[in-house]
PDB file of C-alpha atoms in Angstrom:
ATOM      1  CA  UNK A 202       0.000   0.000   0.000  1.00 57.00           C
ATOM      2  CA  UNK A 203       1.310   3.776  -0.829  1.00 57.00           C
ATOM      3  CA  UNK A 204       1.404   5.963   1.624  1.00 55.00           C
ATOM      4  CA  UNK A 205       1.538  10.309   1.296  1.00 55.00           C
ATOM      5  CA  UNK A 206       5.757  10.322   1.697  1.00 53.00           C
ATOM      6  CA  UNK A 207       6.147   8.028  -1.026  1.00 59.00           C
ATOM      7  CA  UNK A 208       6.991   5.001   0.531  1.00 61.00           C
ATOM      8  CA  UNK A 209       5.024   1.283   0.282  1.00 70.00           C
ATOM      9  CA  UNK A 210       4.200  -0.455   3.617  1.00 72.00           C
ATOM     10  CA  UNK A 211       4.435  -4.344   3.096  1.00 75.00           C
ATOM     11  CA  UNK A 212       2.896  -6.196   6.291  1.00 78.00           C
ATOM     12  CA  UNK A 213       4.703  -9.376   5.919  1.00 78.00           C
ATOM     13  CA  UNK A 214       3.386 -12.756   7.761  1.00 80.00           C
ATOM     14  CA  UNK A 215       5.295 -16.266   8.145  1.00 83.00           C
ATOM     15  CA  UNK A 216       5.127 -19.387  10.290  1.00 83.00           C
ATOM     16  CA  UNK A 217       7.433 -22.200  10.823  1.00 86.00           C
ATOM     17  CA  UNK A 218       7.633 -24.066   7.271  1.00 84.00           C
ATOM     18  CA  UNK A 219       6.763 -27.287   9.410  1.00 87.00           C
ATOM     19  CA  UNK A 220       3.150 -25.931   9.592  1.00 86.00           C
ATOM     20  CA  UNK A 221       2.777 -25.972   5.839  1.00 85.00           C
ATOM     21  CA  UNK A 222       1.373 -23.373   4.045  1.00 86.00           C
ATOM     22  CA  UNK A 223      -1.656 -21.163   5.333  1.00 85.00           C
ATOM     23  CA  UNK A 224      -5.169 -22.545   4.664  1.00 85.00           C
ATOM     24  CA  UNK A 225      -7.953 -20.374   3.526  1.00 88.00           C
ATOM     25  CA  UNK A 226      -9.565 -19.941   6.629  1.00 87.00           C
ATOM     26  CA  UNK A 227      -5.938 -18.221   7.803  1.00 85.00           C
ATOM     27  CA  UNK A 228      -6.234 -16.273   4.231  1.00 85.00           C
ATOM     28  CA  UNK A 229      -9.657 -14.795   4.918  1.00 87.00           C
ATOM     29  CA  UNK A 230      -8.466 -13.760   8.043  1.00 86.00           C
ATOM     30  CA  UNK A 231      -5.605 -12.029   7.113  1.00 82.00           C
ATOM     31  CA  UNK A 232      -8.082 -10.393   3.948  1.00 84.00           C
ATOM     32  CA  UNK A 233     -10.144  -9.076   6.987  1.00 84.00           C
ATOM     33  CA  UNK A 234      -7.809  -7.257   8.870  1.00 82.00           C
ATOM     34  CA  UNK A 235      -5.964  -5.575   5.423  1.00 78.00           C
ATOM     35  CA  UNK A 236      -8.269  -2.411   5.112  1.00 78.00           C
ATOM     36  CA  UNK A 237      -7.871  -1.958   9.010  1.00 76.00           C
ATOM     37  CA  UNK A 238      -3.932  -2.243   8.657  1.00 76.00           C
ATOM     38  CA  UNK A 239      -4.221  -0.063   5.272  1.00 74.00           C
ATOM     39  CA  UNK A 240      -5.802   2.723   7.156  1.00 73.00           C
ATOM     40  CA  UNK A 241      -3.673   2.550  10.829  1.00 71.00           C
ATOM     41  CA  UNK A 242      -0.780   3.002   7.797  1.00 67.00           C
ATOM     42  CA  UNK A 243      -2.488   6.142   6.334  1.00 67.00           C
ATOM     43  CA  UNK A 244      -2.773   7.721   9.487  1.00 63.00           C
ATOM     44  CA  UNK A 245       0.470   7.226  10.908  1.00 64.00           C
ATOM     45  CA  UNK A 246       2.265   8.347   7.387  1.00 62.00           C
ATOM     46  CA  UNK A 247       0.051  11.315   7.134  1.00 64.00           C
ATOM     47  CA  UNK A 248       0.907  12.185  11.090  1.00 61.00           C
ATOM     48  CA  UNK A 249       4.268  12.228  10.152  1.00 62.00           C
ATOM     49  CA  UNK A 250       3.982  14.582   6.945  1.00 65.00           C
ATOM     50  CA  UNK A 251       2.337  16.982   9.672  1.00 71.00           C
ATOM     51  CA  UNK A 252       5.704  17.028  11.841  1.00 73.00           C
ATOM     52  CA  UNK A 253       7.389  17.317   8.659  1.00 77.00           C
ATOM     53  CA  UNK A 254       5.344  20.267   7.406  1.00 78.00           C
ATOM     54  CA  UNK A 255       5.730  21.731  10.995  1.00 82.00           C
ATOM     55  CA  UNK A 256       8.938  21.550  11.242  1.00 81.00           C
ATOM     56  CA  UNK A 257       9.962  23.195   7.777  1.00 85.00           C
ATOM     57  CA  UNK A 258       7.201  25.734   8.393  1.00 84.00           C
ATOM     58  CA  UNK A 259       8.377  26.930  11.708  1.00 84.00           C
ATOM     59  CA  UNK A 260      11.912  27.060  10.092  1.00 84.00           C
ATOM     60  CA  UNK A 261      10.211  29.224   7.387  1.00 86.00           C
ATOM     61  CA  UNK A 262       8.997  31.165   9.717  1.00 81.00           C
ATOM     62  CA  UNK A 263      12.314  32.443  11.205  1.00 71.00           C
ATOM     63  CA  UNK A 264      13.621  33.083   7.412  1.00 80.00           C
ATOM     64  CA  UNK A 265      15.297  29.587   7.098  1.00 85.00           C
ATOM     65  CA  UNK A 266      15.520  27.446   3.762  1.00 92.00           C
ATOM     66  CA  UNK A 267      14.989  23.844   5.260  1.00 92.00           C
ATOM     67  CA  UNK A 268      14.325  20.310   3.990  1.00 92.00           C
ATOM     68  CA  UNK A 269      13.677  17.155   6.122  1.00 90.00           C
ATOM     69  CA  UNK A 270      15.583  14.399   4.452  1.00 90.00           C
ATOM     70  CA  UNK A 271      15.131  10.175   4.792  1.00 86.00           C
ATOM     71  CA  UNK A 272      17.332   7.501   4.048  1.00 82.00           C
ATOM     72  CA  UNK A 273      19.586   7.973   1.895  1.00 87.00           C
ATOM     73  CA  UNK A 274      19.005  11.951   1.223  1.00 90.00           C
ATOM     74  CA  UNK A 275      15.921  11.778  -0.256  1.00 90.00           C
ATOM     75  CA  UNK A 276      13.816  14.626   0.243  1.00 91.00           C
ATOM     76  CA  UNK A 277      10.319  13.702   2.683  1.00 87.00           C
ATOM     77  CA  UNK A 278       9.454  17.596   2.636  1.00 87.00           C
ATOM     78  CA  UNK A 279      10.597  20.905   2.189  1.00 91.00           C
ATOM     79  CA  UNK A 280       9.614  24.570   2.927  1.00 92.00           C
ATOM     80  CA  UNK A 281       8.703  27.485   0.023  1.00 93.00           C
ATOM     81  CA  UNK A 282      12.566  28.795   0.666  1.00 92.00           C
ATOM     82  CA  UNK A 283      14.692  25.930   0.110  1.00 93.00           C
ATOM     83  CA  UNK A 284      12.410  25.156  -2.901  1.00 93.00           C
ATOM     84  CA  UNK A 285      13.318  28.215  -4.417  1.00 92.00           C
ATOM     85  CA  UNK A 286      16.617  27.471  -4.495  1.00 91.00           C
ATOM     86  CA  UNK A 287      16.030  24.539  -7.123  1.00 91.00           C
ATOM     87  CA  UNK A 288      17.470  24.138  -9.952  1.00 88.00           C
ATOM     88  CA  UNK A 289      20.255  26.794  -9.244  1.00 88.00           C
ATOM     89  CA  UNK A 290      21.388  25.642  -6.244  1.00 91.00           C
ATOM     90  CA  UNK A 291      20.059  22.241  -5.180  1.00 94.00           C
ATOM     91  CA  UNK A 292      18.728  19.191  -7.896  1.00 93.00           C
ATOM     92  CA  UNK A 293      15.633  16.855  -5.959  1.00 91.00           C
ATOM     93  CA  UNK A 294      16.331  14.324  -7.733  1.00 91.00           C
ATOM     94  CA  UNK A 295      14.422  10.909  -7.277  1.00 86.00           C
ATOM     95  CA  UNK A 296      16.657   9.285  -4.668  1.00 89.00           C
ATOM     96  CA  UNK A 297      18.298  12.554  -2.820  1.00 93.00           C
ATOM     97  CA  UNK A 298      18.654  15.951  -2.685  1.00 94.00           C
ATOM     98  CA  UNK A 299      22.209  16.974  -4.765  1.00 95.00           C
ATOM     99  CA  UNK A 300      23.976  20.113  -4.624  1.00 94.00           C
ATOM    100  CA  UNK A 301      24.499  21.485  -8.777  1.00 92.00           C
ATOM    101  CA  UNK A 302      27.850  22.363  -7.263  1.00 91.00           C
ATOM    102  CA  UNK A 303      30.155  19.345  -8.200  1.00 92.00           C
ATOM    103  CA  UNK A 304      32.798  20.052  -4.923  1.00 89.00           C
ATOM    104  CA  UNK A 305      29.880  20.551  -2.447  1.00 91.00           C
ATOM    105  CA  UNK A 306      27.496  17.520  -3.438  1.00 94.00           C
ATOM    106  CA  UNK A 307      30.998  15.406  -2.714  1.00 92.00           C
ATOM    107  CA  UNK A 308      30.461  16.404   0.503  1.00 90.00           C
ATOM    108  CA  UNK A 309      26.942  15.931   1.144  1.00 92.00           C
ATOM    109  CA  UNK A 310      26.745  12.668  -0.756  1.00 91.00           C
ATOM    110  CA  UNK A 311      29.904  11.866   1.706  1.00 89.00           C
ATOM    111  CA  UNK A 312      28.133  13.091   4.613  1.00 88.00           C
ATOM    112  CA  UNK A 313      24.657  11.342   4.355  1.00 88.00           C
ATOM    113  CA  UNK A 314      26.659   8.311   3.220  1.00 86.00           C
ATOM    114  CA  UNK A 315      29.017   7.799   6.627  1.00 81.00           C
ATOM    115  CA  UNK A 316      25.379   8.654   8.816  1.00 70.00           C
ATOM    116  CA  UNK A 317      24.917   4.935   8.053  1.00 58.00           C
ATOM    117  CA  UNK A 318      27.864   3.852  10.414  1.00 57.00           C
ATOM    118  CA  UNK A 319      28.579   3.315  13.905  1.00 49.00           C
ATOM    119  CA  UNK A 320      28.724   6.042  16.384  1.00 53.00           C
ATOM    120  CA  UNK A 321      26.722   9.445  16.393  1.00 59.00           C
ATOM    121  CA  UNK A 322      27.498  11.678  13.632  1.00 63.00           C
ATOM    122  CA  UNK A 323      28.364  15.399  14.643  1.00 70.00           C
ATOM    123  CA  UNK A 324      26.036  18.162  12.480  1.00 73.00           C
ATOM    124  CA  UNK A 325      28.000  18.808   9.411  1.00 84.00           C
ATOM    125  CA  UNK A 326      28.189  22.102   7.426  1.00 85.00           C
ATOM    126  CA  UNK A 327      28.943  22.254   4.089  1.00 90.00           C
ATOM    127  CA  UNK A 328      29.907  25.501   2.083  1.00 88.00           C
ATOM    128  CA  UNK A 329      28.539  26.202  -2.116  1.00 88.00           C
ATOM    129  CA  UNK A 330      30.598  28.963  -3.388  1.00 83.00           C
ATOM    130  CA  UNK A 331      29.358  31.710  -4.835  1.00 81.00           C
ATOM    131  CA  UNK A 332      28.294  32.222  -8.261  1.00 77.00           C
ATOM    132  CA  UNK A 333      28.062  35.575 -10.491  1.00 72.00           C
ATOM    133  CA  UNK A 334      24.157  36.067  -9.433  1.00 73.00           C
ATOM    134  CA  UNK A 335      23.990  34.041  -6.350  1.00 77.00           C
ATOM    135  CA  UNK A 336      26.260  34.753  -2.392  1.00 79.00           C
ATOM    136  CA  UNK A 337      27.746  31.548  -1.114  1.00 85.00           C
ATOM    137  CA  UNK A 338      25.787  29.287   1.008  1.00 89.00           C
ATOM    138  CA  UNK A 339      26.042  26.894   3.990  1.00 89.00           C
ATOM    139  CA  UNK A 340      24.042  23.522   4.407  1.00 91.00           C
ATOM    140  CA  UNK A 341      23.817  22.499   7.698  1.00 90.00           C
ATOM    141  CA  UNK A 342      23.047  18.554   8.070  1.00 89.00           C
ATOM    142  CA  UNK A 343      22.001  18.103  11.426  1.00 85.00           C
ATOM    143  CA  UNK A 344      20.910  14.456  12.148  1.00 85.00           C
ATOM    144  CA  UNK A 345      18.138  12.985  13.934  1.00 77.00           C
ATOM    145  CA  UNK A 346      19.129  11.911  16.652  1.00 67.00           C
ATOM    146  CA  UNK A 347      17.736   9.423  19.650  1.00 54.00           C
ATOM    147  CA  UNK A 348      14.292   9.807  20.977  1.00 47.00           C
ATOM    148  CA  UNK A 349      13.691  12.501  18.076  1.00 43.00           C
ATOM    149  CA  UNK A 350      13.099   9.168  15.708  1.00 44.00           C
ATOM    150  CA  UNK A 351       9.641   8.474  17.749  1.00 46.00           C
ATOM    151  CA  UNK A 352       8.431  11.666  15.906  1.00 44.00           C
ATOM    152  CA  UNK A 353      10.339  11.468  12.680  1.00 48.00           C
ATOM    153  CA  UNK A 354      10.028   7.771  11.910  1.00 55.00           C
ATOM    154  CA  UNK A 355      11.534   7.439   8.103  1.00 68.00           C
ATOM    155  CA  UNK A 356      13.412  11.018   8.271  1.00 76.00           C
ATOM    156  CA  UNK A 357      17.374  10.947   9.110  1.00 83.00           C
ATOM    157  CA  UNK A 358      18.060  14.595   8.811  1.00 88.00           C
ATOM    158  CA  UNK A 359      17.104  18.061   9.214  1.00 89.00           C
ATOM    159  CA  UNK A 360      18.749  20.241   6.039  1.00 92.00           C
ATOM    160  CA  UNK A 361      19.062  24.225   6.783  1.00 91.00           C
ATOM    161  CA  UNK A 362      20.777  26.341   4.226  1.00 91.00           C
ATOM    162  CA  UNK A 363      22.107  29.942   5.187  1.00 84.00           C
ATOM    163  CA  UNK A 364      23.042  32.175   2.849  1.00 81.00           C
ATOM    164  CA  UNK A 365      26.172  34.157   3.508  1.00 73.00           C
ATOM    165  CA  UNK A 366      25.334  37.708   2.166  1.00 62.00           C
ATOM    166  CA  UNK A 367      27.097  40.606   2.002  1.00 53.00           C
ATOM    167  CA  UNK A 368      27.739  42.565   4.757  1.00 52.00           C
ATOM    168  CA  UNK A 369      30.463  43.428   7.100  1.00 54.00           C
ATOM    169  CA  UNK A 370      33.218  40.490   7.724  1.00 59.00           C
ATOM    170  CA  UNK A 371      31.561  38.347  10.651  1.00 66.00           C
ATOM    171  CA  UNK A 372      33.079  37.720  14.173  1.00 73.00           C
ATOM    172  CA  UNK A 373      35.128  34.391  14.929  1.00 79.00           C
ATOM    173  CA  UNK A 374      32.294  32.966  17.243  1.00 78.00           C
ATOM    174  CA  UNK A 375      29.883  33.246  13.399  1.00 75.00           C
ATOM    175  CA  UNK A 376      32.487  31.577  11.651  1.00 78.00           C
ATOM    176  CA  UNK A 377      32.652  29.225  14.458  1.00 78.00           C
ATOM    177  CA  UNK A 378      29.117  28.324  14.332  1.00 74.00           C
ATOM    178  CA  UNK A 379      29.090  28.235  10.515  1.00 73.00           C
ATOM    179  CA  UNK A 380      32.268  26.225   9.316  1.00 77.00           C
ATOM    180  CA  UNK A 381      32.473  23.811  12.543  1.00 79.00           C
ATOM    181  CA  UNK A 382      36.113  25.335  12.957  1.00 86.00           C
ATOM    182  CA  UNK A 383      37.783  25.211  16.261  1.00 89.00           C
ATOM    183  CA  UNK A 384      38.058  28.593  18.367  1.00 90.00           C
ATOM    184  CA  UNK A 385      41.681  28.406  17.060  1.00 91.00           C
ATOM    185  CA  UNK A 386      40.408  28.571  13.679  1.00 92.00           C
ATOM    186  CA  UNK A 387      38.249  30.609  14.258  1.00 89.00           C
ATOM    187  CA  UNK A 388      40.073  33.639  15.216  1.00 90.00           C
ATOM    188  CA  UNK A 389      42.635  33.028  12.489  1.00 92.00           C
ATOM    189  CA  UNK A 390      40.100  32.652   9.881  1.00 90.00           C
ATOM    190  CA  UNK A 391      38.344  36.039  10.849  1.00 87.00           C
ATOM    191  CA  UNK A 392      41.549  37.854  11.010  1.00 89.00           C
ATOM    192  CA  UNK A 393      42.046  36.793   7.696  1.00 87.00           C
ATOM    193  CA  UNK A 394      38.720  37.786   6.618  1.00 82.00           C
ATOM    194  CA  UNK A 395      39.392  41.391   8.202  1.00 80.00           C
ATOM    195  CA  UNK A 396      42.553  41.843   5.800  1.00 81.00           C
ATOM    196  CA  UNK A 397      45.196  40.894   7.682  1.00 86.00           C
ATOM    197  CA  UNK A 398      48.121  38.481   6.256  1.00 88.00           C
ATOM    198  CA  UNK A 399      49.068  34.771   8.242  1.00 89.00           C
ATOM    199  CA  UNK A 400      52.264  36.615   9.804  1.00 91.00           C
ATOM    200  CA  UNK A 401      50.478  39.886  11.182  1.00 91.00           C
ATOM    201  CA  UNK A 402      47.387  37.328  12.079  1.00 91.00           C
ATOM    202  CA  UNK A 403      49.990  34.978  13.891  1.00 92.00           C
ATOM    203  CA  UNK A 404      51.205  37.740  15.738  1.00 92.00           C
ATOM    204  CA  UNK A 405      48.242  39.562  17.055  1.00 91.00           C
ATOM    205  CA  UNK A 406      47.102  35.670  17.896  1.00 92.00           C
ATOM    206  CA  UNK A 407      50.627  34.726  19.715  1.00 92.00           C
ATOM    207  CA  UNK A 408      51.613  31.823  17.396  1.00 93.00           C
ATOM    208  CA  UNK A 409      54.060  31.254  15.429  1.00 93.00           C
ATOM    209  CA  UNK A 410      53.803  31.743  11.412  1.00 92.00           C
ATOM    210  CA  UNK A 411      54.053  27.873  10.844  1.00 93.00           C
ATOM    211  CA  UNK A 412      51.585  27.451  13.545  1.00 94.00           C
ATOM    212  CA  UNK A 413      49.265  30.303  11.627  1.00 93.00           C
ATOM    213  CA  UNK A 414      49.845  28.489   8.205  1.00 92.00           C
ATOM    214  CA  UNK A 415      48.966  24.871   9.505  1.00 93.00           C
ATOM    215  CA  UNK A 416      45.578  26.255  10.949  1.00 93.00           C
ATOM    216  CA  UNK A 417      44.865  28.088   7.788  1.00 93.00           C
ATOM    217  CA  UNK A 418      45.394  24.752   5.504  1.00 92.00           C
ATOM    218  CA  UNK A 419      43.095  23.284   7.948  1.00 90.00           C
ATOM    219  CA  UNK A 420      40.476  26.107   7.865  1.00 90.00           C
ATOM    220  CA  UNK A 421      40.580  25.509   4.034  1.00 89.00           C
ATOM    221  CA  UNK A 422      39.845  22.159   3.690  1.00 85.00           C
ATOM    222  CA  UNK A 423      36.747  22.671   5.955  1.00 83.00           C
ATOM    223  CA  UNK A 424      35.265  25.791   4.169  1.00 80.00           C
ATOM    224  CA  UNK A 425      36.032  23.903   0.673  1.00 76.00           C
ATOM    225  CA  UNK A 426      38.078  26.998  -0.547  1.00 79.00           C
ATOM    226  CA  UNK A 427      41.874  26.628  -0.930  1.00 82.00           C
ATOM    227  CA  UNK A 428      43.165  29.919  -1.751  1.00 85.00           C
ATOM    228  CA  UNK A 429      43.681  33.143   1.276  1.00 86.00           C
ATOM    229  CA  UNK A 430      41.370  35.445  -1.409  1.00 83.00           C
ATOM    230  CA  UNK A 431      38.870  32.526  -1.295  1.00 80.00           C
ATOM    231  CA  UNK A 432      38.525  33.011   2.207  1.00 82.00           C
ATOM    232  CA  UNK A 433      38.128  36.148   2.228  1.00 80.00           C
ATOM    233  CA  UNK A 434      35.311  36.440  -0.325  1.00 74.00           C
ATOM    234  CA  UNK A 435      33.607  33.660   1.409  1.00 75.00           C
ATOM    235  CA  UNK A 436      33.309  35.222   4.879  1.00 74.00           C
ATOM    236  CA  UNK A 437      32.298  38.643   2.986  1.00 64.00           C
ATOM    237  CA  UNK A 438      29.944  36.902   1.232  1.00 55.00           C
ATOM    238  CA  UNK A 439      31.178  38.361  -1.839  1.00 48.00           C
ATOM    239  CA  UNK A 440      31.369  35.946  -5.194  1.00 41.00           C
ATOM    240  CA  UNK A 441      34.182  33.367  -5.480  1.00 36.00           C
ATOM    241  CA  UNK A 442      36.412  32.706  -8.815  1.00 35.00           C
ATOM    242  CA  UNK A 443      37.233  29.611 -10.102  1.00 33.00           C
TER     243      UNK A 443
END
């Protein structure tokens, strides 16, 4: 039976094989109770499009592109923001939701991929660089997570996308929050940001310039960018180069 997310629900029914196979008295009990288990199916799937809706509503609501994602990546539902960013920015395609941008759909593909092993996955974020019309962006994968799967049954993740627009260069405890960086990295990458070279940024920071230029490959390989004037137009939100 379908049910409103897309899915099929199979109620599957065995015995030993010793018993043989099931007579049709057992058949026409089983017939019986389908419509009853068709509709307890319905309701259940449609209570869960409701969270869904809820949740990517209320996200709306604060001025938040968001998706709910299931197994896999594929999209269970979606608010009016993050829909506008299709085809530009994000492809639903009929098993997951892809990034157009070859470098950053790695990464989510990569991400939604290793949620299937052992051990709690951390949120990730995961940067789209800019392109002549459009400011970067950041997806933030958060997963769901323990007793959150009693509400979200079939969904795995909660997708937010924030656009980093232009404005003034933002403070280390933003780029923090954005990039996953250490507090380390954080400081060096918004010095950086702010116009000042690795040495100067070393010193005003009270490490040494191999210190500063370690932390700065490592602040490149998590913001997907790996040149200094990459870095900069990133955190300013202005457009990156190839």
């Amino acid at each position: 039976m379908m049910v409103p997310s897309g899915d099929s629900v199979i109620v599957h029914c065995e015995r030993a094989r010793a018993e043989g196979d099931f007579g049709p008295q057992v058949l026409s009990a089983l017939n019986g109770l389908r419509p009853h288990l068709a509709r307890v199916a319905l309701l259940s799937a449609r209570l869960e499009m409701e969270r869904v809706t809820t949740t990517t509503q209320t996200l709306e609501a604060l001025g938040l592109p968001a998706a709910v994602l299931g197994s896999g990546g594929r999209v269970i539902g979606a608010n009016p923001s993050l829909v506008a960013m299709m085809p530009h920015t994000l492809s639903d395609q009929p098993s997951r939701l892809a990034v157009v941008d070859p470098a950053a759909d790695r990464l989510l593909r990569e991400a939604v991929a290793r949620s299937g092993q052992t051990g709690d996955m951390p949120v990730r974020s995961i940067p789209i660089a800019a392109s002549s019309e459009r400011p970067p962006v950041i997806l933030h994968l958060v997963p769901i997570r323990g007793a959150a799967h009693d509400v979200f049954v079939r969904a795995r993740f909660v997708l937010i996308a924030t656009p980093v627009v232009a404005q003034d260069v933002p403070s280390a405890d933003v780029v923090q929050g954005l990039f996953d960086l250490t507090p380390a990295e954080a400081r060096l990458a918004a010095l950086i940001a702010a116009g000042d070279a690795p040495v100067p940024a070393a010193a005003k920071l009270g490490i040494t310039p191999s210190t500063a230029r370690s932390v700065l490959k490592r602040i490149f390989q998590k913001t997907g960018v790996s040149r200094q004037a990459e870095l900069v137009g990133l955190l300013a939100g202005r457009g990156l180069r190839e």
